[in-house]
Coordinates of C-alpha atoms in Angstrom, one line a residue:
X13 CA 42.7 109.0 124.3
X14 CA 45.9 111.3 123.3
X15 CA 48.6 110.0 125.7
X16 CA 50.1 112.7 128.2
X17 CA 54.2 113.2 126.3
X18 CA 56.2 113.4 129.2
X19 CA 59.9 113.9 128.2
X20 CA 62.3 111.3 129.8
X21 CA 64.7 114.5 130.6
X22 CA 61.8 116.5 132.1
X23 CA 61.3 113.6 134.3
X24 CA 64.7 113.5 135.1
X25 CA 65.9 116.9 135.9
X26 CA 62.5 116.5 138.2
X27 CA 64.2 113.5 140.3
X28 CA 67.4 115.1 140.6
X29 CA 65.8 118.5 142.1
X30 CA 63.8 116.1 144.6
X31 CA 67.2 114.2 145.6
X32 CA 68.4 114.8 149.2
X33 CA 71.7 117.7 149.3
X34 CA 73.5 115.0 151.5
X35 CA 77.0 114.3 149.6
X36 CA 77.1 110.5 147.9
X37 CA 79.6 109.3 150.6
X38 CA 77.5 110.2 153.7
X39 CA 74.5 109.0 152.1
X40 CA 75.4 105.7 152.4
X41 CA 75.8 105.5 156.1
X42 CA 74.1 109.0 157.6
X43 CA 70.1 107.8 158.2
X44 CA 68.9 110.3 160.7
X45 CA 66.2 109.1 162.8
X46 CA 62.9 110.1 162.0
X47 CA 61.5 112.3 164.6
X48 CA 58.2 109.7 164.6
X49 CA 60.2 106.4 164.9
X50 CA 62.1 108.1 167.8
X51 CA 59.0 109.6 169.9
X52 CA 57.8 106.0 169.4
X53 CA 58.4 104.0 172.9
X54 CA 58.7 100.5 173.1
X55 CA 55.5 98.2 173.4
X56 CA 55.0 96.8 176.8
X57 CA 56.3 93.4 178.1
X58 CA 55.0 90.5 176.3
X59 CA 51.9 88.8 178.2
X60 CA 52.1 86.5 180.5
X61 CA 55.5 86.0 179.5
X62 CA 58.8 87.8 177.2
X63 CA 60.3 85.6 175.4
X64 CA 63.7 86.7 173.2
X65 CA 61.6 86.9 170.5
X66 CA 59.0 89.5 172.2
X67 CA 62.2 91.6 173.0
X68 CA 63.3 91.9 169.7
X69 CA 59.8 92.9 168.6
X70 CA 59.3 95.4 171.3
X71 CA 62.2 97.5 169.8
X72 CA 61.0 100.8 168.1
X73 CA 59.5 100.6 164.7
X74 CA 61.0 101.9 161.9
X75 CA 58.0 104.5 160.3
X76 CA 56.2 102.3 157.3
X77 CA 57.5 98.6 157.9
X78 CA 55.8 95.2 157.7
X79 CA 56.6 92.4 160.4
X80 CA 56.5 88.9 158.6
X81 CA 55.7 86.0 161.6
X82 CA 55.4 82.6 160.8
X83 CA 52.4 80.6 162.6
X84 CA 52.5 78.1 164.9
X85 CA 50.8 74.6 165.6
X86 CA 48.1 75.1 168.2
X87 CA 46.4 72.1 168.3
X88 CA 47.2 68.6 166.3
X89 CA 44.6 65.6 166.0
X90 CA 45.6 63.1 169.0
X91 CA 43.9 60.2 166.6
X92 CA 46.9 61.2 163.7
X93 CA 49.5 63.4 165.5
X94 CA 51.7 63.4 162.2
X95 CA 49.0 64.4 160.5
X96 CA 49.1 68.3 159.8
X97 CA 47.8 70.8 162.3
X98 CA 44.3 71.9 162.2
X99 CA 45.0 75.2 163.9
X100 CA 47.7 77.2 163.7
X101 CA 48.3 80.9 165.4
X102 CA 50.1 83.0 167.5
X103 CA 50.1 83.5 171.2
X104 CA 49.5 86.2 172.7
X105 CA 52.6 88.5 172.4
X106 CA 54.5 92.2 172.5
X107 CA 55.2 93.3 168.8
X108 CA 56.5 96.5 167.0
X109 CA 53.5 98.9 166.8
X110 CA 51.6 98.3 163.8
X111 CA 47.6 99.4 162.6
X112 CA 46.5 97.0 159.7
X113 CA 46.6 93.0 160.0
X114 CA 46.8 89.7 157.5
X115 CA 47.0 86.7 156.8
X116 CA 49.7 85.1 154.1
X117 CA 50.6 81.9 152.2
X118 CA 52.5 80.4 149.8
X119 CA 50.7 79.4 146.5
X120 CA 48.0 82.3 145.1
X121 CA 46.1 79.1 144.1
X122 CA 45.7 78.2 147.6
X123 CA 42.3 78.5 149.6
X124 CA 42.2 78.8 153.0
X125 CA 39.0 77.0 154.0
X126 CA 38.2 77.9 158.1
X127 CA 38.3 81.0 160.2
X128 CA 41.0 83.7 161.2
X129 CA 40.3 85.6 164.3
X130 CA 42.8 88.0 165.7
X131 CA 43.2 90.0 168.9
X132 CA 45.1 93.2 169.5
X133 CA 46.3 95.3 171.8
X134 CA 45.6 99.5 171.8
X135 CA 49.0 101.2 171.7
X136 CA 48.9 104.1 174.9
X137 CA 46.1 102.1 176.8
X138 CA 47.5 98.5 177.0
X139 CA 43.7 97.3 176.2
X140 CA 43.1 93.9 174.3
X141 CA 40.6 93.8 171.8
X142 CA 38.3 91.0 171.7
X143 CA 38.1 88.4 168.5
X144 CA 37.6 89.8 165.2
X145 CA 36.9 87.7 162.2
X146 CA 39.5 88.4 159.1
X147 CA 37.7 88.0 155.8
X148 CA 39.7 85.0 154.2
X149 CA 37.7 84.5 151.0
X150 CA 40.2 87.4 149.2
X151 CA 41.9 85.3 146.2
X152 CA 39.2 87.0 143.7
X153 CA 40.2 90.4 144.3
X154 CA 43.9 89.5 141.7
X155 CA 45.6 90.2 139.0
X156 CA 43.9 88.5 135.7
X157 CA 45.7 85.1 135.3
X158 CA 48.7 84.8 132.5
X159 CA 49.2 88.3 133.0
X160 CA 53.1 89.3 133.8
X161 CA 51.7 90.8 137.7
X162 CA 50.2 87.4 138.0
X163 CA 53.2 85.3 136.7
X164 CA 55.9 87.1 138.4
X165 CA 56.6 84.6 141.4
X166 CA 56.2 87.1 144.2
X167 CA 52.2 86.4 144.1
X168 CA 50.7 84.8 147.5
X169 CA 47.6 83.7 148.8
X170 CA 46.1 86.1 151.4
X171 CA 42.8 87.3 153.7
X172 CA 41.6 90.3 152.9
X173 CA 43.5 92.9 155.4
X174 CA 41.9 94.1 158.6
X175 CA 42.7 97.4 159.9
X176 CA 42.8 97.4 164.1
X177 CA 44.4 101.4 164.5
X178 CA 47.9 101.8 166.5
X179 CA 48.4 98.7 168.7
X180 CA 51.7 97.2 169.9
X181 CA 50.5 93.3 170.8
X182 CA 48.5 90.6 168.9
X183 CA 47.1 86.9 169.4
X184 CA 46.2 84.9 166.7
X185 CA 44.3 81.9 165.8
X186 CA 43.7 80.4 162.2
X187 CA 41.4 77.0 162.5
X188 CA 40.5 74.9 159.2
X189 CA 37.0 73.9 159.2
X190 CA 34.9 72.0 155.9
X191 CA 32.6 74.7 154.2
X192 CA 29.5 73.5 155.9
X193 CA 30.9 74.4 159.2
X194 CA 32.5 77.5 158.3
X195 CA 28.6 78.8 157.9
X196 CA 27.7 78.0 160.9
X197 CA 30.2 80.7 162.9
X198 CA 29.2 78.8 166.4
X199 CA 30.6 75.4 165.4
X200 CA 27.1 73.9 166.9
X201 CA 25.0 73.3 163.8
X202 CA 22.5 70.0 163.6
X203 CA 24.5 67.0 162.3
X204 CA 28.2 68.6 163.0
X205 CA 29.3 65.1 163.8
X206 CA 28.8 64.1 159.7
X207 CA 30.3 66.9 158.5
X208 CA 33.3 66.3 156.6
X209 CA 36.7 66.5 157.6
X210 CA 38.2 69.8 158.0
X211 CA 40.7 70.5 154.9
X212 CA 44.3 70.9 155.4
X213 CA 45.6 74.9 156.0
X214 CA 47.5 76.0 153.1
X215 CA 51.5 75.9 153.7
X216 CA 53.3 78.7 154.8
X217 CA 50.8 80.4 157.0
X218 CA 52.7 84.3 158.0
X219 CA 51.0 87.1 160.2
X220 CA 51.7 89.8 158.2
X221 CA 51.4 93.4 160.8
X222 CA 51.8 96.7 158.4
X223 CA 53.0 99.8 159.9
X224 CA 51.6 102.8 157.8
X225 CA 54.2 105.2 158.9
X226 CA 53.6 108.7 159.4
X227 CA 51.8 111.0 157.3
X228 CA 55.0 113.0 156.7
X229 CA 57.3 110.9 156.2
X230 CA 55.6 107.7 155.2
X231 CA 56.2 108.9 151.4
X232 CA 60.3 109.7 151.7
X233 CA 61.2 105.3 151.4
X234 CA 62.6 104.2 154.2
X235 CA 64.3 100.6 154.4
X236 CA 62.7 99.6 151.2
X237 CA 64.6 100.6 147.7
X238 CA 62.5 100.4 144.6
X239 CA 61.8 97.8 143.0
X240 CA 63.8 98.2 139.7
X241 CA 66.7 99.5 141.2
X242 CA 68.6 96.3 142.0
X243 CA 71.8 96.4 143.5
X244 CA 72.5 100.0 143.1
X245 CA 74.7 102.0 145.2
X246 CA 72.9 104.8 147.9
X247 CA 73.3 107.5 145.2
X248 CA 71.2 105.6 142.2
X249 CA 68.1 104.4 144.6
X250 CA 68.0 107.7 145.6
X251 CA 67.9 108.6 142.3
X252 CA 65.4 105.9 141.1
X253 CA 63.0 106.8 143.9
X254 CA 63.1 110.2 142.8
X255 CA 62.1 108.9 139.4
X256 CA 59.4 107.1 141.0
X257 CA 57.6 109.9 142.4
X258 CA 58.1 112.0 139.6
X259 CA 56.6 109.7 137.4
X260 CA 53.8 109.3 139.3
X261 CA 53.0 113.1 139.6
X262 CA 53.8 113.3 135.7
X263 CA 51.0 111.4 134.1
X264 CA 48.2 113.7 135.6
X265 CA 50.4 117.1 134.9
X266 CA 47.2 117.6 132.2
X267 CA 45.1 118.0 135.5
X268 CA 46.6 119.2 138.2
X269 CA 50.2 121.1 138.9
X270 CA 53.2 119.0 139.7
X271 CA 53.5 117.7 142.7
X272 CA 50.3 118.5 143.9
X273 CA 48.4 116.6 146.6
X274 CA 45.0 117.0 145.0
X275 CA 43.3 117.3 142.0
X276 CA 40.6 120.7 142.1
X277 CA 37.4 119.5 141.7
X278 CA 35.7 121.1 138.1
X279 CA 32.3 122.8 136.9
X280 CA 30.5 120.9 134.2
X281 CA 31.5 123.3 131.6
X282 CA 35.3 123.1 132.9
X283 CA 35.3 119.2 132.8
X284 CA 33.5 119.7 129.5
X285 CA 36.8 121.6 128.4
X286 CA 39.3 119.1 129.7
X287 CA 37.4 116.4 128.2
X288 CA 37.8 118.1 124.5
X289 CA 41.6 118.6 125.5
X290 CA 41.7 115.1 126.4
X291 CA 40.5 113.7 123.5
X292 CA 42.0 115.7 120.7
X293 CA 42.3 113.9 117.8
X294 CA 40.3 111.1 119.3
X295 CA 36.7 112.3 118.2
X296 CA 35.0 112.5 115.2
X297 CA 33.5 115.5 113.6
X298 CA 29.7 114.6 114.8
X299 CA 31.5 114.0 118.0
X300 CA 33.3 117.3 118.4
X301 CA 29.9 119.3 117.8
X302 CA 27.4 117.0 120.2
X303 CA 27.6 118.2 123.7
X304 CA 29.4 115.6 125.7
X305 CA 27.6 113.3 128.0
X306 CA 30.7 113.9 131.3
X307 CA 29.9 114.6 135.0
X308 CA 31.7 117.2 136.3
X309 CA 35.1 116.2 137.7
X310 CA 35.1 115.5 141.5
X311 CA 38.3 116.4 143.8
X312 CA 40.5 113.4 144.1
X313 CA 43.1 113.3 146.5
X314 CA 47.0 111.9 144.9
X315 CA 49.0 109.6 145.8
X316 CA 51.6 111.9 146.8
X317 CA 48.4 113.2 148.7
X318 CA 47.8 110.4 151.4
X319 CA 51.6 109.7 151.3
X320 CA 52.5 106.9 148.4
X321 CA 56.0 105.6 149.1
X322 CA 56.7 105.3 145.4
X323 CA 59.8 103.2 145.8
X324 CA 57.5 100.0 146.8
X325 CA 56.0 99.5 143.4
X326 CA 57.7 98.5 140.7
X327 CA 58.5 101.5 138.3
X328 CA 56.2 102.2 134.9
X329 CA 52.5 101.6 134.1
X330 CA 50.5 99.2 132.9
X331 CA 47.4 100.3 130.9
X332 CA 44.2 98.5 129.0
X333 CA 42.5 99.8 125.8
X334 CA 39.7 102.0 127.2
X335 CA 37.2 101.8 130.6
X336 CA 33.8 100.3 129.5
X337 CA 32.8 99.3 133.1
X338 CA 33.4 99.9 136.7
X339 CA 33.5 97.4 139.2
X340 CA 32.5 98.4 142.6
X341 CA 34.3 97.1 145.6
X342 CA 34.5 97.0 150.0
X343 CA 38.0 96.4 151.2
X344 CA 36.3 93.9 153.9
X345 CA 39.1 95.9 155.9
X346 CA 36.2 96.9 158.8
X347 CA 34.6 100.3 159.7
X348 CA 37.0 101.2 162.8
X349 CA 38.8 104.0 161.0
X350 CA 38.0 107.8 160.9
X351 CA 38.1 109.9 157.9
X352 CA 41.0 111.4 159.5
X353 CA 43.1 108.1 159.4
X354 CA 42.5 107.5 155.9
X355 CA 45.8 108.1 153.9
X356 CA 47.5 105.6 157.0
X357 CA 44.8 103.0 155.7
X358 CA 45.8 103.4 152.1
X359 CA 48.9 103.0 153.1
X360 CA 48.8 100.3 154.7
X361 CA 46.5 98.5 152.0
X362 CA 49.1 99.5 149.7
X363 CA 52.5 98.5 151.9
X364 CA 50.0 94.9 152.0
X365 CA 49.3 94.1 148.4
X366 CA 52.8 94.6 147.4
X367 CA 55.3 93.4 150.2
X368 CA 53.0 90.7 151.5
X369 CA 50.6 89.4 148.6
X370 CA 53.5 90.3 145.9
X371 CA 51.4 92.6 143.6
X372 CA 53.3 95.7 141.3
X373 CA 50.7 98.3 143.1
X374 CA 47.7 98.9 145.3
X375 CA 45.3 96.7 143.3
X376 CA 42.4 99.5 143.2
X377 CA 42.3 102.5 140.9
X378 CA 40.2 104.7 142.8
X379 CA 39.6 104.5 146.6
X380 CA 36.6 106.2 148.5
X381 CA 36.0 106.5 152.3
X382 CA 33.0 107.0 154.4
X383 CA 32.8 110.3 154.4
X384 CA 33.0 110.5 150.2
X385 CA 36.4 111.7 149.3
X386 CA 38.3 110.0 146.7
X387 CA 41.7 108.9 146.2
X388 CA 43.7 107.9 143.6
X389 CA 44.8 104.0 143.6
X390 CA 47.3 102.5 141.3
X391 CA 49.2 104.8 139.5
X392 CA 49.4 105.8 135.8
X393 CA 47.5 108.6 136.1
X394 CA 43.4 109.1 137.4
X395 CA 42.3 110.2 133.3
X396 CA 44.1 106.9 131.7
X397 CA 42.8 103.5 131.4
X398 CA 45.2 101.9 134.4
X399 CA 45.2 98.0 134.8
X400 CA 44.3 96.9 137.9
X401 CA 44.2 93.9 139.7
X402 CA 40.8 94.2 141.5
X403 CA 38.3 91.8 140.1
X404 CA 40.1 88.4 138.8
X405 CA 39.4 87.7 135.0
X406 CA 37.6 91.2 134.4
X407 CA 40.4 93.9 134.5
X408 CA 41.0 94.2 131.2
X409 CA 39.0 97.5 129.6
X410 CA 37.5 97.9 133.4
X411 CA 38.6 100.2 137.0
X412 CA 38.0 99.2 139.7
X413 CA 36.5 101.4 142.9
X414 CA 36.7 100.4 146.6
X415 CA 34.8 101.6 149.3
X416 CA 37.1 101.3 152.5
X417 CA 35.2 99.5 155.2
X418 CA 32.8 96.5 155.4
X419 CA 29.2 96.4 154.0
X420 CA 28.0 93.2 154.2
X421 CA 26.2 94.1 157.4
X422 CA 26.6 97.5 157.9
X423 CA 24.9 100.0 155.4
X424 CA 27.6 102.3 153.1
X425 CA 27.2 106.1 154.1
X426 CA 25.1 108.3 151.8
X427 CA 28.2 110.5 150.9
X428 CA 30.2 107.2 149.8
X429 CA 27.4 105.8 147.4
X430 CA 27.4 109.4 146.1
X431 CA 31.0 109.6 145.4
X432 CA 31.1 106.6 143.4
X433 CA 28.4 108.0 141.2
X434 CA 30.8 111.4 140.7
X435 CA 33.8 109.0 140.2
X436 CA 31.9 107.1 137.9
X437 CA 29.8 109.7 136.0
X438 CA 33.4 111.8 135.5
X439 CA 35.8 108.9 134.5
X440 CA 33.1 107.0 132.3
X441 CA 31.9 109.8 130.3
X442 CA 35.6 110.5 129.2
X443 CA 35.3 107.5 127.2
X444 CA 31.6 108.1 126.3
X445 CA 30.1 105.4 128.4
X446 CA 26.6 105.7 129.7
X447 CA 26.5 104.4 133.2
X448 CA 23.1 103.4 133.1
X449 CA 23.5 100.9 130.0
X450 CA 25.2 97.8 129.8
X451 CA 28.4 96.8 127.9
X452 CA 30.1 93.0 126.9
X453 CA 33.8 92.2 128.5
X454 CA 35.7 88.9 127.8
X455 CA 36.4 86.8 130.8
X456 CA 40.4 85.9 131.0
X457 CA 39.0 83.3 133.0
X458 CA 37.3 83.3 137.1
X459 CA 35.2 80.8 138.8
X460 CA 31.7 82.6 137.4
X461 CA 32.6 82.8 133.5
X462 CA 35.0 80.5 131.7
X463 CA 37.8 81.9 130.1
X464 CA 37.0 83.6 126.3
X465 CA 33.6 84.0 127.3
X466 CA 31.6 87.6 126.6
X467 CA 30.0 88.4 129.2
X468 CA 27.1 91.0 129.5
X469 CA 27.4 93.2 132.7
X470 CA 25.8 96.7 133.9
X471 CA 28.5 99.2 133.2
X472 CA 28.4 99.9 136.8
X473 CA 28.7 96.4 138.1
X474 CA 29.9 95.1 142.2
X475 CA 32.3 92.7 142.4
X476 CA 30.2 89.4 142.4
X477 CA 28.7 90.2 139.1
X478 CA 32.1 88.9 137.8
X479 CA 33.4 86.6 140.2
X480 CA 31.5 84.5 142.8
X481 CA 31.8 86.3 145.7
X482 CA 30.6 88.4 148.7
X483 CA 32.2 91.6 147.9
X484 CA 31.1 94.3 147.9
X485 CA 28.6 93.1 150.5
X486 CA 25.4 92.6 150.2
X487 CA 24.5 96.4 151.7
X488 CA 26.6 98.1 149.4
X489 CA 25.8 95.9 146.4
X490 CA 21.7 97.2 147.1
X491 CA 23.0 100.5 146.4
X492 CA 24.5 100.3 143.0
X493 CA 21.4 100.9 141.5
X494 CA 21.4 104.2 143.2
X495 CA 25.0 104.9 141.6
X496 CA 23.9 104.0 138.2
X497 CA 21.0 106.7 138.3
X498 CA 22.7 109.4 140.1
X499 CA 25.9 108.9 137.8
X500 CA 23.7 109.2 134.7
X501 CA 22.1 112.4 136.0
X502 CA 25.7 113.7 136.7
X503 CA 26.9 113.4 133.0
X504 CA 23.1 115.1 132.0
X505 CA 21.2 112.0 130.8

């Protein structure tokens, strides 16, 4: 596809009209408050007890922030007491507010065989939550291995995260249990006393609690600086940032006006339009005269839409050759959020993959909520083949869609499973893919298909058609053949 030809100096002159008016000497040291992190009170006293540590957490929150607690020892086996702990948590405890949970560790290569349960408490109401189970099998939603994301030393291991809305306490418990036990949720199966013995929790275990921020100001940066912009004084970050989110709005300039929040759903014979625009000089003669095989192109909210702070990720793109397949996901992230509460969500997703698990971006390229609208994940631009790091060993010449929520259980909403099928009918017939057909990608290597293998998958696949794997739970997964048909019909097959 023709590349969009953004000149470096339009980009530029685009930063330095976005840059703050406040002189390079104040900016430095003048950080007003914003008016969110002020209204914010103080979570209550911890419970039963406040220790210094509780106090420090119970000051206000600063508006998009992550608070990084290491675990504790709960319980220890009395047989080998020097023997590593088989539980580890958190008591319960008074924190800065925060909406979205996880679980982190050290090495990426790291499983963490047991069960995470949390508890939180409602911000406004003091109410504790009961148990909720975190999703801990998460390691085969990644950046493909030997890839620079993969190899770049920030990676960890992590849960899948959990969104709980505004709360301001939490308790935690994280207990390692053998795989036969871990089935069994109740601990009480038949022959429990020859099951094997519980595996060791990976090292450095860290509650990770993501504050989304505010939906106005969650996209203005606020105690990070970019990632590329080192040591720079007040003056350059600001500058970099400003970069950032220019760049960002840039590479969809061919769809949508810059700096908008949303890109205008299209009629067929609009998208039809684009699509020829798109592809000049990228089709051949026959090509130009058949009538393209493109569903019309669905409204997708930006980045700059649900609020991207663009000076988290690290700066530039990443693309692949071409998008032969999509890979449907769930974020396993639960089904407690409205569709008002979305671009928080994102954020927080986004705030998670790269300050806790270490990844350049939000691993997804397209995001869709219960309700059906879509957002724009990683950037590089919704029309260009973006790299991802959604389904280990497959991302190359793929994107990758998540539905927010869980769907193991619980069935995906109609207007969901038809918004992949938009999604997928519009993005695949710009590279004249049929959704309904099936298409070979080489493995880079997962623990379903060795590494240099071809692999033949539906061009609309879910997650555990490359990778062994629950996502994108068993409800959702029953629906893909629904996708595939309606998407088909969408491009006029």
């Amino acid at each position: 596809m023709r590349g969009f030809l953004a000149s470096s100096i339009g980009v530029t002159c685009a930063a330095a009209l976005a840059l703050p008016l406040t002189p390079p000497a104040l900016a430095a040291t003048a950080r007003p408050v914003p008016a969110a992190e002020a209204a914010r009170p103080a979570p209550r006293a911890g419970t039963p007890a406040t220790t210094p540590s509780d106090r420090r957490a119970a000051e206000p929150s600063a508006a998009g922030s992550t608070q990084s607690l290491p675990l504790e020892p709960l319980a220890r086996d009395r047989a080998t007491p020097s023997a590593p702990a088989t539980e580890q948590g958190l008591p319960r405890r008074a924190v800065r507010h925060f909406s979205l949970v996880g679980v982190v560790w050290d090495d990426p290569d790291a499983e963490l065989h047991g069960r995470v349960q949390v508890r939180t408490r409602t911000a406004g109401t003091g109410t504790w939550s009961g148990w909720q189970d975190v999703e801990t099998h998460n390691a085969d939603h990644a950046a493909d291995p030997d890839t620079p994301e993969r190899a770049s030393g920030r990676v960890r291991g992590a849960t899948a995260p959990l969104w709980v809305g505004d709360s301001d306490g939490v308790e935690l418990r994280v207990r390692s249990e053998s795989d036969d036990s871990a089935a069994d949720p109740t601990g009480h199966a038949s022959g429990t006393r020859n099951l094997p013995a519980a595996p060791p929790l990976p090292s450095g275990l860290r509650l990770e609690l993501v504050d989304p921020g505010e939906d106005d100001d969650a996209s203005s940066g606020d105690e990070e600086e970019p990632r590329a912009a080192g040591g720079a004084n007040a003056e350059t970050s600001a500058l970099t940032e400003a970069s950032a989110v220019a760049e960002a709005s840039a590479v969809n300039a061919d769809l949508a006006p810059f700096g908008a929040t949303e890109i205008a759903a299209l009629s067929r014979t609009e998208t039809e339009q684009e699509y020829l625009a798109l592809n000049t000089g990228g089709l051949t003669e026959r090509q130009l005269q058949a009538k393209p095989y493109v569903g019309p192109r669905p409204g997708i909210v930006t980045r700059r839409g649900w609020g991207a702070n663009e000076g988290l990720r690290e700066s530039g793109f990443r693309y692949t050759k071409k998008v032969k397949a999509a890979f449907v996901h769930h974020t396993a992230s639960g089904n407690n959020y409205r569709c008002s509460q979305v671009p928080s969500l994102i954020r927080s997703i986004y705030r998670y993959h790269v300050k806790s698990m270490g990844w350049r971006d939000i691993g997804y390229n397209f995001l869709i909520d219960k309700c059906g609208k879509i957002y724009e994940g990683r950037a590089g631009g919704v029309a260009k083949p973006v790299l991802g790091a959604h389904t280990l060993g497959f991302n190359s010449n793929s994107m990758g869609i998540a539905v927010l929520g869980s769907y193991g259980a619980t069935k995906p909403s109609k207007s969901a499973v038809k918004a992949v099928a938009r999604l997928t009918a519009w993005k695949l017939g710009l590279y004249r893919v049929n959704p309904k057909g099936k298409t070979y990608l080489k493995s880079a290597g997962s623990n379903l298909h060795r590494k240099g293998k071809k692999v033949r998958l539906n061009v609309i696949s879910g997650h555990r058609d490359g990778f062994k794997t629950e996502c994108p739970g068993r409800k959702l997964y029953g629906k893909l053949g629904s996708a595939r048909s309606k998407a088909a019909h969408y491009q006029g097959r």
